[in-house]
Amino acid sequence: MNDAPPAPAATLVIFGAMGDLASRLLMPALVHLERDGLLDSATTLLGISHGKGDDDALREKLKSFVEPGTDGDAWERWAPRIAYLQGDFTDDALYRELKQRLAGNAIFYLATAPAFFGPIGEKLGSIGLLDETDGFRRLVVEKPFGTDLASAQALNARLLEHAQEAQVYRIDHFLGKETVQNITVARFGNALTEAVWNNRYVDHVEITAAETVAVGNRGKFYDETGALRDMVPNHLFQLLALVAMEPPNSFDAEAVRSEKAKVIAAVAPIQPEDAVRGRYLAGEAGGQAVPAYADTPDVAPDSHTETFVALKVAVETWRWHGVPFYLRTGKAMAARDTEIVIHFREVPPTLFRNTPNTELPPNRLILQIQPGEALTMEMAVKLPGPLVKMVPASLTFTYADAFDLGHRTGYETLLYDVLIGDQSLFQRADQIEGGWRAVQPLLDAWRSGSPDDYPAGSTGPQSADALLARDGRSWHEIA
Ligand code: BG6
């Protein structure tokens, strides 16, 4: 990470430390931060879980995704700073013990089932552990943050009874991705893009997060959640906000978050006629045989949970009036591809009326978020020769060719930012609620009816294509 100074020392208290998130993403990210000299050597980790265990058991578990030999002795330096505390998240005794053990700066990372977010925040607050007289106290909350507008409002209210907004860090891990952070630079750092970034020049915008992975062993969580809740009000709306927000006055967290909140508030509540839901059938995706969603373990026999959504979204601001944003996401699709495609308007046809290939697609800017992080500008160029003939050409910048991205989990920047107290990459209460408000009509409407089928390994149900065909458009190819 570009010459950043080490963050101040703190105790990182992880609730749910024996879980998947802590070992798969948090610990490797902490090791990378240590490798890069971005942590103070007095930073420690206190892992809490309900099961019997000790410091060594926690170390063993947290080490499971640390790649041996790739990060110097960063893991060896971390290991002695890791301690385990067994406790029940709802038991006051745990918080009394924590109060005994903690002094100075502390971060409470809620890597637990969402049902515990409220109770843990409340108990930490009631016993005084969120009091900042002795050092900073910050609360990191994972997703899902609520399951609809009312539950998100209730959770915000509950947490904000015990903590200031400035102490609450609501994670959206998409914001930890380099290419997502680059959207702001691609837009505002370049006169060429920002000058045409409005409804005079942009015809429509596509935001896609396609995955080849199926639901697999996450049936219990997923069947209660579905693609809409899992991906749209959080990840896809964060991408939309970065594409559509007005320039903030500075990179100050509040300036950035206010612009994002404003644009999310301008998303018109999405109506069922502008939305498609799908559910995969058996097939092959990502080189793996995939059973039908309905046959996935822990999925209810009468489930009508969607594994795919496609939406037409209106952003009712001065800049974007009349420009549709088409969003789609799904599991078990043809390829893994997270991308944003800005489709520009056609040039006036007068000059090229009699030239071959006047049907060439208008300019497109493709922000490839993952995999193969890249930026591509698609243009028309003249085919060499005596006649004026046009052919498409792509100007592509690929991150991996220009920079050594190294191995990262995406949580490095997020954890570093919590330690230095920068909330820019975290969701403020109003953004979260704005996201839920926009999708609430669909949550209500989709209590009944069923999703449209699509074969695993495809690009979604035919109705998703029809949603764009209705407007004379088609989706950018998933590849
Ligand atoms: C998570 C969702 O928030 O994001 C998952 O719960 C999804 O269902 C994941 O697979 C996608 O994230 P990434 O970083 O793999 O694109």
Short mmCIF file of C-alpha atoms and ligand atoms in Angstrom, two decimals:
data_model
loop_
_atom_site.label_atom_id
_atom_site.label_comp_id
_atom_site.label_asym_id
_atom_site.label_seq_id
_atom_site.Cartn_x
_atom_site.Cartn_y
_atom_site.Cartn_z
CA MET A 1 0.00 0.00 0.00
CA ASN A 2 1.50 3.24 -1.26
CA ASP A 3 3.73 4.65 1.53
CA ALA A 4 0.98 4.82 4.15
CA PRO A 5 2.21 5.17 7.76
CA PRO A 6 1.58 2.42 10.35
CA ALA A 7 -1.83 2.65 11.99
CA PRO A 8 -2.12 3.34 15.73
CA ALA A 9 -2.01 0.34 18.04
CA ALA A 10 -5.30 -1.19 19.14
CA THR A 11 -6.82 -4.41 20.39
CA LEU A 12 -8.88 -6.00 17.66
CA VAL A 13 -11.67 -7.89 19.39
CA ILE A 14 -13.27 -10.32 16.94
CA PHE A 15 -16.67 -11.71 17.91
CA GLY A 16 -17.03 -14.98 16.01
CA ALA A 17 -13.27 -15.49 15.74
CA MET A 18 -13.59 -19.23 15.10
CA GLY A 19 -15.79 -18.58 12.06
CA ASP A 20 -15.09 -18.61 8.38
CA LEU A 21 -14.72 -14.86 7.84
CA ALA A 22 -12.02 -14.45 10.48
CA SER A 23 -9.79 -17.21 9.14
CA ARG A 24 -10.53 -16.85 5.42
CA LEU A 25 -10.36 -13.07 5.06
CA LEU A 26 -9.52 -11.12 8.22
CA MET A 27 -6.40 -12.94 9.40
CA PRO A 28 -4.72 -13.09 5.98
CA ALA A 29 -5.45 -9.36 5.57
CA LEU A 30 -3.91 -8.63 8.97
CA VAL A 31 -0.85 -10.65 7.98
CA HIS A 32 -0.54 -8.64 4.75
CA LEU A 33 -0.81 -5.37 6.70
CA GLU A 34 1.93 -6.59 9.04
CA ARG A 35 4.09 -7.61 6.06
CA ASP A 36 3.66 -4.15 4.57
CA GLY A 37 4.65 -2.40 7.81
CA LEU A 38 1.21 -0.87 8.28
CA LEU A 39 0.53 -2.10 11.82
CA ASP A 40 1.97 -0.95 15.11
CA SER A 41 3.80 -3.82 16.81
CA ALA A 42 1.58 -3.40 19.88
CA THR A 43 -1.58 -4.27 17.88
CA THR A 44 -3.19 -7.40 19.31
CA LEU A 45 -6.11 -9.67 18.49
CA LEU A 46 -8.58 -11.03 21.02
CA GLY A 47 -10.86 -13.63 19.49
CA ILE A 48 -14.19 -14.47 21.10
CA SER A 49 -16.29 -17.52 20.40
CA HIS A 50 -18.74 -19.65 22.34
CA GLY A 51 -16.83 -22.93 22.02
CA LYS A 52 -14.18 -24.34 24.32
CA GLY A 53 -10.71 -23.39 23.16
CA ASP A 54 -7.47 -21.66 24.01
CA ASP A 55 -4.97 -19.28 22.44
CA ASP A 56 -3.26 -22.07 20.52
CA ALA A 57 -6.52 -23.43 19.11
CA LEU A 58 -7.43 -19.97 17.86
CA ARG A 59 -3.95 -19.50 16.33
CA GLU A 60 -4.27 -22.84 14.58
CA LYS A 61 -7.67 -21.89 13.17
CA LEU A 62 -6.64 -18.39 12.08
CA LYS A 63 -3.54 -19.74 10.38
CA SER A 64 -5.51 -21.96 8.03
CA PHE A 65 -5.66 -19.47 5.14
CA VAL A 66 -2.33 -17.76 5.74
CA GLU A 67 -0.10 -18.79 2.88
CA PRO A 68 3.10 -20.15 4.34
CA GLY A 69 6.31 -18.52 3.16
CA THR A 70 4.73 -15.71 1.13
CA ASP A 71 4.70 -12.94 3.69
CA GLY A 72 8.12 -13.17 5.34
CA ASP A 73 7.78 -13.66 9.08
CA ALA A 74 4.56 -11.61 9.35
CA TRP A 75 2.54 -14.57 10.69
CA GLU A 76 5.26 -15.45 13.22
CA ARG A 77 5.12 -11.87 14.44
CA TRP A 78 1.33 -12.02 14.70
CA ALA A 79 0.96 -15.38 16.46
CA PRO A 80 2.09 -14.35 19.99
CA ARG A 81 -0.26 -11.36 19.85
CA ILE A 82 -3.37 -13.57 19.44
CA ALA A 83 -5.49 -14.56 22.44
CA TYR A 84 -8.75 -16.45 22.86
CA LEU A 85 -11.70 -15.72 25.10
CA GLN A 86 -14.59 -18.14 25.37
CA GLY A 87 -17.95 -16.51 25.92
CA ASP A 88 -21.60 -16.29 25.13
CA PHE A 89 -22.35 -13.09 23.16
CA THR A 90 -25.57 -12.56 25.10
CA ASP A 91 -24.10 -13.11 28.58
CA ASP A 92 -23.16 -10.09 30.71
CA ALA A 93 -20.27 -12.04 32.22
CA LEU A 94 -18.44 -11.92 28.87
CA TYR A 95 -18.60 -8.13 28.80
CA ARG A 96 -17.46 -7.83 32.41
CA GLU A 97 -14.45 -9.98 31.52
CA LEU A 98 -13.78 -7.87 28.43
CA LYS A 99 -13.91 -4.71 30.51
CA GLN A 100 -11.26 -6.16 32.81
CA ARG A 101 -8.99 -7.07 29.94
CA LEU A 102 -9.28 -4.04 27.67
CA ALA A 103 -7.48 -0.75 27.97
CA GLY A 104 -6.86 1.96 25.38
CA ASN A 105 -7.87 1.71 21.72
CA ALA A 106 -10.19 -1.15 20.79
CA ILE A 107 -12.06 -2.28 17.73
CA PHE A 108 -15.02 -4.61 18.12
CA TYR A 109 -15.46 -6.60 14.94
CA LEU A 110 -18.84 -8.34 14.71
CA ALA A 111 -18.08 -11.33 12.49
CA THR A 112 -21.14 -13.13 13.83
CA ALA A 113 -24.57 -14.16 12.69
CA PRO A 114 -26.58 -10.95 12.09
CA ALA A 115 -28.95 -11.74 14.95
CA PHE A 116 -26.11 -10.83 17.35
CA PHE A 117 -25.28 -7.40 15.89
CA GLY A 118 -27.88 -5.56 18.00
CA PRO A 119 -27.35 -7.47 21.26
CA ILE A 120 -23.53 -7.17 21.12
CA GLY A 121 -23.66 -3.43 20.35
CA GLU A 122 -26.11 -2.93 23.18
CA LYS A 123 -24.10 -4.90 25.74
CA LEU A 124 -20.82 -3.22 24.78
CA GLY A 125 -22.49 0.16 25.16
CA SER A 126 -24.31 -0.56 28.42
CA ILE A 127 -21.18 -1.63 30.24
CA GLY A 128 -19.20 1.37 29.01
CA LEU A 129 -16.95 -0.41 26.52
CA LEU A 130 -17.84 2.11 23.81
CA ASP A 131 -16.78 5.02 26.00
CA GLU A 132 -13.86 6.76 24.29
CA THR A 133 -12.24 8.62 27.19
CA ASP A 134 -9.43 6.08 27.39
CA GLY A 135 -8.82 5.63 23.61
CA PHE A 136 -10.93 5.08 20.53
CA ARG A 137 -13.67 2.44 20.53
CA ARG A 138 -15.04 1.37 17.16
CA LEU A 139 -17.69 -1.10 16.11
CA VAL A 140 -17.33 -2.94 12.80
CA VAL A 141 -20.54 -4.51 11.55
CA GLU A 142 -20.58 -7.11 8.79
CA LYS A 143 -23.43 -7.65 6.38
CA PRO A 144 -26.29 -8.36 6.05
CA PHE A 145 -27.34 -5.16 7.80
CA GLY A 146 -31.06 -5.81 8.21
CA THR A 147 -33.29 -7.80 5.91
CA ASP A 148 -35.57 -4.96 4.81
CA LEU A 149 -36.09 -1.26 5.45
CA ALA A 150 -37.81 -1.65 8.83
CA SER A 151 -35.23 -4.07 10.26
CA ALA A 152 -32.31 -1.93 9.03
CA GLN A 153 -33.84 1.16 10.62
CA ALA A 154 -34.37 -0.75 13.85
CA LEU A 155 -30.78 -2.02 13.89
CA ASN A 156 -29.39 1.44 13.19
CA ALA A 157 -31.50 2.90 15.96
CA ARG A 158 -30.39 0.21 18.40
CA LEU A 159 -26.68 0.64 17.64
CA LEU A 160 -26.84 4.42 17.59
CA GLU A 161 -28.36 4.42 21.03
CA HIS A 162 -25.00 3.18 22.31
CA ALA A 163 -22.48 4.45 19.77
CA GLN A 164 -21.95 7.61 17.75
CA GLU A 165 -22.24 7.26 13.97
CA ALA A 166 -18.51 8.09 13.87
CA GLN A 167 -17.82 4.88 15.83
CA VAL A 168 -19.80 2.56 13.54
CA TYR A 169 -18.10 0.97 10.52
CA ARG A 170 -20.65 -0.91 8.37
CA ILE A 171 -18.72 -3.15 6.02
CA ASP A 172 -19.41 -3.52 2.33
CA HIS A 173 -16.47 -5.61 1.21
CA PHE A 174 -16.87 -4.46 -2.43
CA LEU A 175 -15.48 -1.11 -1.28
CA GLY A 176 -12.24 -2.86 -0.33
CA LYS A 177 -11.60 -3.80 -3.95
CA GLU A 178 -8.95 -1.66 -5.68
CA THR A 179 -10.93 -1.41 -8.90
CA VAL A 180 -14.01 -0.23 -7.03
CA GLN A 181 -11.96 2.49 -5.36
CA ASN A 182 -10.58 3.36 -8.78
CA ILE A 183 -14.05 4.31 -10.07
CA THR A 184 -13.71 7.64 -8.27
CA VAL A 185 -10.31 8.31 -9.83
CA ALA A 186 -11.39 7.16 -13.29
CA ARG A 187 -14.27 9.63 -13.12
CA PHE A 188 -13.05 12.67 -11.27
CA GLY A 189 -9.34 12.41 -12.08
CA ASN A 190 -9.92 12.65 -15.82
CA ALA A 191 -11.45 15.57 -17.68
CA LEU A 192 -12.17 13.27 -20.61
CA THR A 193 -14.52 11.05 -18.65
CA GLU A 194 -16.14 13.53 -16.32
CA ALA A 195 -16.96 15.93 -19.15
CA VAL A 196 -19.27 13.39 -20.76
CA TRP A 197 -20.52 11.74 -17.55
CA ASN A 198 -24.14 12.86 -17.74
CA ASN A 199 -27.44 12.35 -19.53
CA ARG A 200 -26.36 14.44 -22.52
CA TYR A 201 -23.75 11.86 -23.50
CA VAL A 202 -24.57 8.67 -21.63
CA ASP A 203 -27.34 6.51 -23.05
CA HIS A 204 -27.52 3.88 -20.34
CA VAL A 205 -25.41 2.14 -17.72
CA GLU A 206 -25.08 -1.57 -16.93
CA ILE A 207 -23.82 -2.94 -13.64
CA THR A 208 -23.28 -6.69 -13.51
CA ALA A 209 -22.04 -9.00 -10.76
CA ALA A 210 -22.20 -12.48 -12.25
CA GLU A 211 -20.83 -15.46 -10.35
CA THR A 212 -20.22 -19.03 -11.45
CA VAL A 213 -20.41 -20.34 -7.90
CA ALA A 214 -23.71 -21.85 -6.88
CA VAL A 215 -25.27 -21.68 -3.43
CA GLY A 216 -23.53 -24.91 -2.36
CA ASN A 217 -23.45 -25.32 1.41
CA ARG A 218 -24.89 -21.86 2.14
CA GLY A 219 -28.47 -23.09 1.59
CA LYS A 220 -29.77 -22.08 4.99
CA PHE A 221 -28.55 -18.49 4.81
CA TYR A 222 -29.26 -18.10 1.12
CA ASP A 223 -32.78 -19.48 1.10
CA GLU A 224 -33.81 -16.82 3.63
CA THR A 225 -31.89 -14.13 1.78
CA GLY A 226 -31.96 -14.48 -2.02
CA ALA A 227 -30.00 -12.61 -4.66
CA LEU A 228 -31.82 -9.29 -4.20
CA ARG A 229 -31.05 -8.91 -0.47
CA ASP A 230 -27.62 -10.52 -0.77
CA MET A 231 -26.23 -8.26 -3.49
CA VAL A 232 -28.39 -5.31 -4.55
CA PRO A 233 -29.04 -2.78 -1.76
CA ASN A 234 -25.43 -3.14 -0.66
CA HIS A 235 -22.84 -4.13 -3.28
CA LEU A 236 -24.60 -3.11 -6.50
CA PHE A 237 -25.92 0.14 -5.04
CA GLN A 238 -22.44 1.01 -3.81
CA LEU A 239 -21.18 0.59 -7.38
CA LEU A 240 -24.11 2.62 -8.66
CA ALA A 241 -23.39 5.35 -6.11
CA LEU A 242 -19.75 5.61 -7.18
CA VAL A 243 -20.76 5.85 -10.83
CA ALA A 244 -23.61 8.29 -10.30
CA MET A 245 -22.66 10.54 -7.37
CA GLU A 246 -21.77 14.20 -7.75
CA PRO A 247 -18.13 15.17 -7.11
CA PRO A 248 -17.56 15.48 -3.37
CA ASN A 249 -15.75 18.63 -2.22
CA SER A 250 -12.92 16.52 -0.78
CA PHE A 251 -11.95 12.94 0.06
CA ASP A 252 -13.09 13.62 3.58
CA ALA A 253 -15.27 10.69 4.67
CA GLU A 254 -18.34 12.77 5.37
CA ALA A 255 -18.08 14.60 2.05
CA VAL A 256 -17.89 11.32 0.12
CA ARG A 257 -20.56 9.59 2.16
CA SER A 258 -22.96 12.50 1.82
CA GLU A 259 -22.70 12.45 -1.97
CA LYS A 260 -23.26 8.70 -2.03
CA ALA A 261 -26.23 8.94 0.31
CA LYS A 262 -27.73 11.69 -1.86
CA VAL A 263 -27.59 9.63 -5.02
CA ILE A 264 -28.92 6.48 -3.32
CA ALA A 265 -31.79 8.58 -2.00
CA ALA A 266 -32.50 9.59 -5.61
CA VAL A 267 -32.97 5.98 -6.76
CA ALA A 268 -36.66 5.65 -7.51
CA PRO A 269 -38.24 2.73 -5.60
CA ILE A 270 -38.01 -0.17 -8.05
CA GLN A 271 -41.32 -1.50 -9.30
CA PRO A 272 -42.01 -5.18 -10.06
CA GLU A 273 -42.56 -4.44 -13.77
CA ASP A 274 -38.94 -3.25 -13.94
CA ALA A 275 -37.54 -6.35 -12.26
CA VAL A 276 -36.91 -9.98 -13.13
CA ARG A 277 -36.03 -12.77 -10.74
CA GLY A 278 -34.53 -16.11 -11.72
CA ARG A 279 -33.56 -19.41 -10.15
CA TYR A 280 -31.06 -21.85 -11.59
CA LEU A 281 -31.80 -25.35 -12.73
CA ALA A 282 -29.21 -28.12 -12.84
CA GLY A 283 -26.32 -27.62 -15.24
CA GLU A 284 -22.63 -26.85 -15.33
CA ALA A 285 -21.12 -23.56 -14.17
CA GLY A 286 -17.46 -22.68 -13.74
CA GLY A 287 -16.49 -26.20 -14.84
CA GLN A 288 -18.51 -27.82 -12.06
CA ALA A 289 -21.72 -29.81 -12.21
CA VAL A 290 -24.34 -27.82 -10.31
CA PRO A 291 -27.53 -29.35 -8.89
CA ALA A 292 -30.72 -27.32 -9.31
CA TYR A 293 -31.17 -24.66 -6.61
CA ALA A 294 -34.28 -26.49 -5.45
CA ASP A 295 -32.14 -29.58 -4.75
CA THR A 296 -29.54 -27.68 -2.69
CA PRO A 297 -29.18 -28.84 0.94
CA ASP A 298 -31.22 -26.77 3.45
CA VAL A 299 -33.39 -25.17 0.76
CA ALA A 300 -37.09 -25.36 1.64
CA PRO A 301 -39.11 -27.68 -0.61
CA ASP A 302 -41.55 -24.86 -1.42
CA SER A 303 -38.80 -22.21 -1.70
CA HIS A 304 -39.35 -19.36 -4.13
CA THR A 305 -36.06 -17.68 -3.35
CA GLU A 306 -34.35 -16.06 -6.34
CA THR A 307 -30.71 -16.74 -7.28
CA PHE A 308 -30.68 -14.07 -10.01
CA VAL A 309 -32.13 -10.60 -10.39
CA ALA A 310 -32.17 -8.07 -13.21
CA LEU A 311 -33.46 -4.57 -12.60
CA LYS A 312 -34.10 -1.35 -14.44
CA VAL A 313 -33.32 1.50 -12.10
CA ALA A 314 -34.01 5.23 -12.46
CA VAL A 315 -31.67 7.67 -10.73
CA GLU A 316 -33.73 10.82 -10.42
CA THR A 317 -31.05 13.48 -10.30
CA TRP A 318 -30.43 16.40 -12.64
CA ARG A 319 -27.41 14.59 -14.08
CA TRP A 320 -29.06 11.23 -14.71
CA HIS A 321 -32.67 11.99 -15.53
CA GLY A 322 -33.76 9.68 -18.37
CA VAL A 323 -30.69 7.40 -18.22
CA PRO A 324 -31.64 3.87 -17.19
CA PHE A 325 -29.27 1.90 -14.98
CA TYR A 326 -29.63 -1.84 -15.62
CA LEU A 327 -28.40 -4.01 -12.74
CA ARG A 328 -28.05 -7.77 -12.68
CA THR A 329 -26.50 -10.37 -10.46
CA GLY A 330 -26.76 -14.10 -10.15
CA LYS A 331 -25.26 -17.38 -9.02
CA ALA A 332 -24.30 -20.33 -11.23
CA MET A 333 -23.94 -18.16 -14.30
CA ALA A 334 -21.88 -18.53 -17.46
CA ALA A 335 -18.83 -16.66 -16.14
CA ARG A 336 -17.53 -14.74 -13.16
CA ASP A 337 -17.71 -11.15 -14.22
CA THR A 338 -18.23 -7.99 -12.20
CA GLU A 339 -18.29 -5.01 -14.51
CA ILE A 340 -19.76 -1.60 -15.16
CA VAL A 341 -20.48 -0.62 -18.74
CA ILE A 342 -21.14 3.00 -19.60
CA HIS A 343 -22.88 3.15 -22.98
CA PHE A 344 -22.53 6.51 -24.67
CA ARG A 345 -25.02 7.99 -27.08
CA GLU A 346 -24.68 7.60 -30.82
CA VAL A 347 -22.99 10.34 -32.78
CA PRO A 348 -25.23 12.16 -35.25
CA PRO A 349 -25.42 9.82 -38.26
CA THR A 350 -25.16 12.49 -40.97
CA LEU A 351 -21.51 12.04 -41.86
CA PHE A 352 -21.52 8.24 -41.87
CA ARG A 353 -24.88 7.65 -43.54
CA ASN A 354 -23.31 5.96 -46.54
CA THR A 355 -20.36 4.29 -44.86
CA PRO A 356 -20.33 0.56 -44.25
CA ASN A 357 -20.65 -0.51 -40.61
CA THR A 358 -22.67 2.50 -39.48
CA GLU A 359 -24.26 0.00 -37.13
CA LEU A 360 -21.11 -0.17 -35.00
CA PRO A 361 -21.92 0.09 -31.32
CA PRO A 362 -21.48 3.60 -29.92
CA ASN A 363 -18.57 4.23 -27.54
CA ARG A 364 -18.54 2.15 -24.42
CA LEU A 365 -16.38 2.46 -21.34
CA ILE A 366 -16.02 -0.83 -19.49
CA LEU A 367 -14.83 -0.82 -15.91
CA GLN A 368 -13.87 -4.42 -15.27
CA ILE A 369 -14.01 -4.85 -11.51
CA GLN A 370 -13.12 -8.56 -11.39
CA PRO A 371 -11.58 -10.81 -12.52
CA GLY A 372 -8.94 -9.40 -14.91
CA GLU A 373 -9.20 -5.88 -13.43
CA ALA A 374 -9.14 -3.45 -16.37
CA LEU A 375 -10.49 -0.35 -18.04
CA THR A 376 -11.52 -0.53 -21.69
CA MET A 377 -12.68 2.22 -24.00
CA GLU A 378 -14.40 0.96 -27.12
CA MET A 379 -14.19 3.26 -30.11
CA ALA A 380 -14.72 3.25 -33.84
CA VAL A 381 -11.61 3.60 -36.02
CA LYS A 382 -11.08 3.74 -39.73
CA LEU A 383 -10.07 0.57 -41.48
CA PRO A 384 -6.89 1.39 -43.45
CA GLY A 385 -7.57 1.72 -47.20
CA PRO A 386 -8.96 4.12 -49.76
CA LEU A 387 -12.60 3.83 -48.62
CA VAL A 388 -13.97 5.13 -45.31
CA LYS A 389 -14.87 1.97 -43.45
CA MET A 390 -15.28 1.78 -39.70
CA VAL A 391 -14.26 -1.03 -37.39
CA PRO A 392 -14.45 -1.30 -33.62
CA ALA A 393 -11.26 -0.92 -31.56
CA SER A 394 -10.59 -1.30 -27.86
CA LEU A 395 -8.15 0.72 -25.78
CA THR A 396 -7.48 -1.41 -22.74
CA PHE A 397 -5.58 -0.76 -19.55
CA THR A 398 -5.04 -3.91 -17.50
CA TYR A 399 -4.09 -3.48 -13.87
CA ALA A 400 -1.91 -6.57 -13.68
CA ASP A 401 0.24 -5.33 -16.59
CA ALA A 402 0.94 -2.02 -14.90
CA PHE A 403 1.07 -2.83 -11.20
CA ASP A 404 1.99 -5.66 -8.92
CA LEU A 405 -1.31 -6.11 -7.10
CA GLY A 406 0.14 -8.85 -4.88
CA HIS A 407 -2.03 -11.26 -2.99
CA ARG A 408 -4.85 -9.50 -1.13
CA THR A 409 -8.16 -10.51 0.38
CA GLY A 410 -9.76 -7.06 -0.12
CA TYR A 411 -10.01 -6.52 3.65
CA GLU A 412 -6.58 -4.92 4.02
CA THR A 413 -7.66 -1.36 3.24
CA LEU A 414 -10.87 -1.77 5.22
CA LEU A 415 -9.07 -2.93 8.38
CA TYR A 416 -6.40 -0.27 7.99
CA ASP A 417 -9.06 2.41 7.58
CA VAL A 418 -10.86 1.27 10.74
CA LEU A 419 -7.56 1.56 12.61
CA ILE A 420 -6.84 5.06 11.33
CA GLY A 421 -10.48 6.15 11.72
CA ASP A 422 -11.33 6.78 8.06
CA GLN A 423 -14.98 5.98 7.35
CA SER A 424 -14.96 6.80 3.61
CA LEU A 425 -15.25 3.15 2.56
CA PHE A 426 -17.97 2.29 5.06
CA GLN A 427 -21.69 2.72 4.77
CA ARG A 428 -23.42 5.41 6.73
CA ALA A 429 -26.85 4.67 8.25
CA ASP A 430 -28.67 6.75 5.62
CA GLN A 431 -27.02 4.89 2.72
CA ILE A 432 -28.06 1.54 4.11
CA GLU A 433 -31.61 2.67 4.69
CA GLY A 434 -31.74 4.33 1.26
CA GLY A 435 -30.74 1.05 -0.38
CA TRP A 436 -33.44 -0.90 1.42
CA ARG A 437 -36.04 1.77 0.67
CA ALA A 438 -35.37 1.46 -3.06
CA VAL A 439 -35.81 -2.33 -3.14
CA GLN A 440 -38.66 -2.53 -0.61
CA PRO A 441 -41.43 -2.68 -3.30
CA LEU A 442 -39.76 -5.81 -4.69
CA LEU A 443 -39.35 -7.41 -1.27
CA ASP A 444 -43.06 -6.86 -0.78
CA ALA A 445 -44.12 -8.06 -4.22
CA TRP A 446 -41.88 -11.13 -4.22
CA ARG A 447 -43.46 -12.62 -1.12
CA SER A 448 -45.64 -14.41 -3.65
CA GLY A 449 -45.04 -15.81 -7.11
CA SER A 450 -41.95 -17.65 -8.31
CA PRO A 451 -38.70 -16.83 -10.09
CA ASP A 452 -38.17 -17.72 -13.76
CA ASP A 453 -35.93 -20.72 -14.37
CA TYR A 454 -32.53 -20.53 -16.02
CA PRO A 455 -30.06 -23.32 -16.67
CA ALA A 456 -26.92 -23.22 -14.50
CA GLY A 457 -24.07 -21.95 -16.66
CA SER A 458 -26.27 -19.55 -18.65
CA THR A 459 -26.69 -15.76 -18.54
CA GLY A 460 -29.94 -15.89 -16.60
CA PRO A 461 -33.59 -16.32 -17.55
CA GLN A 462 -34.92 -15.14 -20.91
CA SER A 463 -37.05 -12.59 -19.11
CA ALA A 464 -33.83 -10.73 -18.21
CA ASP A 465 -33.06 -10.31 -21.91
CA ALA A 466 -36.65 -9.24 -22.51
CA LEU A 467 -36.30 -6.51 -19.86
CA LEU A 468 -33.70 -4.78 -22.04
CA ALA A 469 -35.17 -5.80 -25.40
CA ARG A 470 -38.27 -3.86 -24.35
CA ASP A 471 -36.10 -0.72 -24.48
CA GLY A 472 -34.36 -1.79 -27.71
CA ARG A 473 -31.18 -2.79 -25.85
CA SER A 474 -29.27 -5.92 -24.92
CA TRP A 475 -26.90 -6.88 -22.10
CA HIS A 476 -23.17 -6.66 -22.52
CA GLU A 477 -21.76 -10.13 -22.93
CA ILE A 478 -20.68 -11.88 -19.74
CA ALA A 479 -17.19 -13.26 -20.26
C1 BG6 B 1 -21.17 -11.60 -0.53
C2 BG6 B 1 -22.39 -12.42 -0.80
O1 BG6 B 1 -21.51 -10.43 0.18
O2 BG6 B 1 -20.55 -11.24 -1.76
C3 BG6 B 1 -22.02 -13.65 -1.59
O3 BG6 B 1 -23.02 -12.79 0.42
C4 BG6 B 1 -21.26 -13.28 -2.84
O4 BG6 B 1 -23.18 -14.41 -1.93
C5 BG6 B 1 -20.10 -12.36 -2.52
O5 BG6 B 1 -20.77 -14.48 -3.42
C6 BG6 B 1 -19.44 -11.84 -3.76
O6 BG6 B 1 -18.26 -11.19 -3.42
P1 BG6 B 1 -16.95 -11.29 -4.32
O7 BG6 B 1 -15.97 -10.42 -3.63
O8 BG6 B 1 -16.57 -12.74 -4.37
O9 BG6 B 1 -17.37 -10.77 -5.66
#
